Steps between C-alpha positions, in 0.01 A plus 500: 500500500596139577283385210691721258835384639410143408493587130804356325564755224468875428256419218248356744554794736403745224187298428409486869549877536231551236239316709418787736634830630600351835728245338634766265603715799663198663685399184624858450644538850885519489536293818281226355688506168827457688367189675351367176829545312686312774258207464483519118840617372545583129511191279768421245336479158808351338862546401648686204795316351766652276733246342786637292379682189160326500183701555389515866243240609242496778461180702162514670438364849164317543243743639147480643221603264475856633863570402504303175421809291795692646727205432383479137568871455854458632551210260377697198714811545813322380354340190634652174160620377386686813577857598640806330837337430594151395739289706676328211830644621480622857666480838313501829687735734275504803157406636343671800148540636332392179729702271750375244803699387599372156753609241384452141780439250285512185544876486815661349658583836275303732231645724391439859133449583298443816215252457222425745440136586147539631347807336397536137693823440744597222872451546690803628814582302783645709735775385857388435709501820802734522830362375778437756845654490704341220839571658538201728718195467405156626185289457153651485138386516162673475177422683146639517286441809144597590451711812207486740173606337399818683245597238765511226503168315805599293726589793825309453876504552765497228830368636844462343767318701864543404766296678876540481604295804504597778292805399125478435319790335122531473334752270124516535193704421138472615200541271207681662192643328651414163822701555846362576686666785857625490758222467641426848826328599619291793836330553647246741832319531461138607747259653563239232740210474693490174332268252173453692170520314342774712493765220315261270269406787407864555436557130262204472367500856135485595378857549198621697373851567337555839391856570791723406765230524636251248631165624743282302561149632847347466640181650689703765260780599216723385624813326242774555460836329308780671329687216418801717856563626696363201705272722584130527499288813551130572262264679679189626329164456375351830652157442786571264518403131240254376219427256294814557231700323305820575126563497278802569320507833130591496527837673860621507837335520593175332556132563830317472436135416768238555494136387739249653438138404142432622483804727329825397574808710340841455615826657308825501733792431365807682580813301498742793778319684642284220471203735381142461206324662474126435 
């Protein structure tokens, strides 16, 4: 087993497992795979960049030879001539676990597709999401986010935020097995100082879905929406307002990353207790 743990990539592990049945049994053991993943975490192939109205671009990260093919595939999926649809006029909504959620504007009303970064499979066109309630004053924004891939690559969240300070209204629906669920609603009244930019912050905030919860990062706190109970709650920042960003954790939960001058601080936000671990 120690020999297999010294391999530095999953590609070499697959090749080693083909050597003999004994190594195959070792490489298939869940306990071994847990140790191997801890020593060889998933690699970042690159970054997808969306700048204004320009087509999304993929910036590849240098890779060893055994991952070069996967990196080339990720680079090709955003070129205009590859795939079922062209990206001449498109917006990249989300990227998660090797899947891209893209809105194509070349069609009369626009269409959402899910595209695989690593597998040579056709694009999956999503049905149009349900329309939100039109009778609401204030500012409004729409967002589409991919959910965790539990065997359904098209599973995603359609969210419409409407804000008429101090009230925040969320209308959302979840796509599962190709069918949109009933439009759900959640409301919260926030404490806001007259003239502050919190409503605009919420509209354009970074948004992450972890499990059945949606997290929206503002400069004052994290506004969270529980998709299973249709309710909002607030997660206070551990060190007050600052230059923060959110990132998915490998298993569950998320990371809060703070930059202050030359200091980088990372907190793990545990979902079960909504608490921080630095």
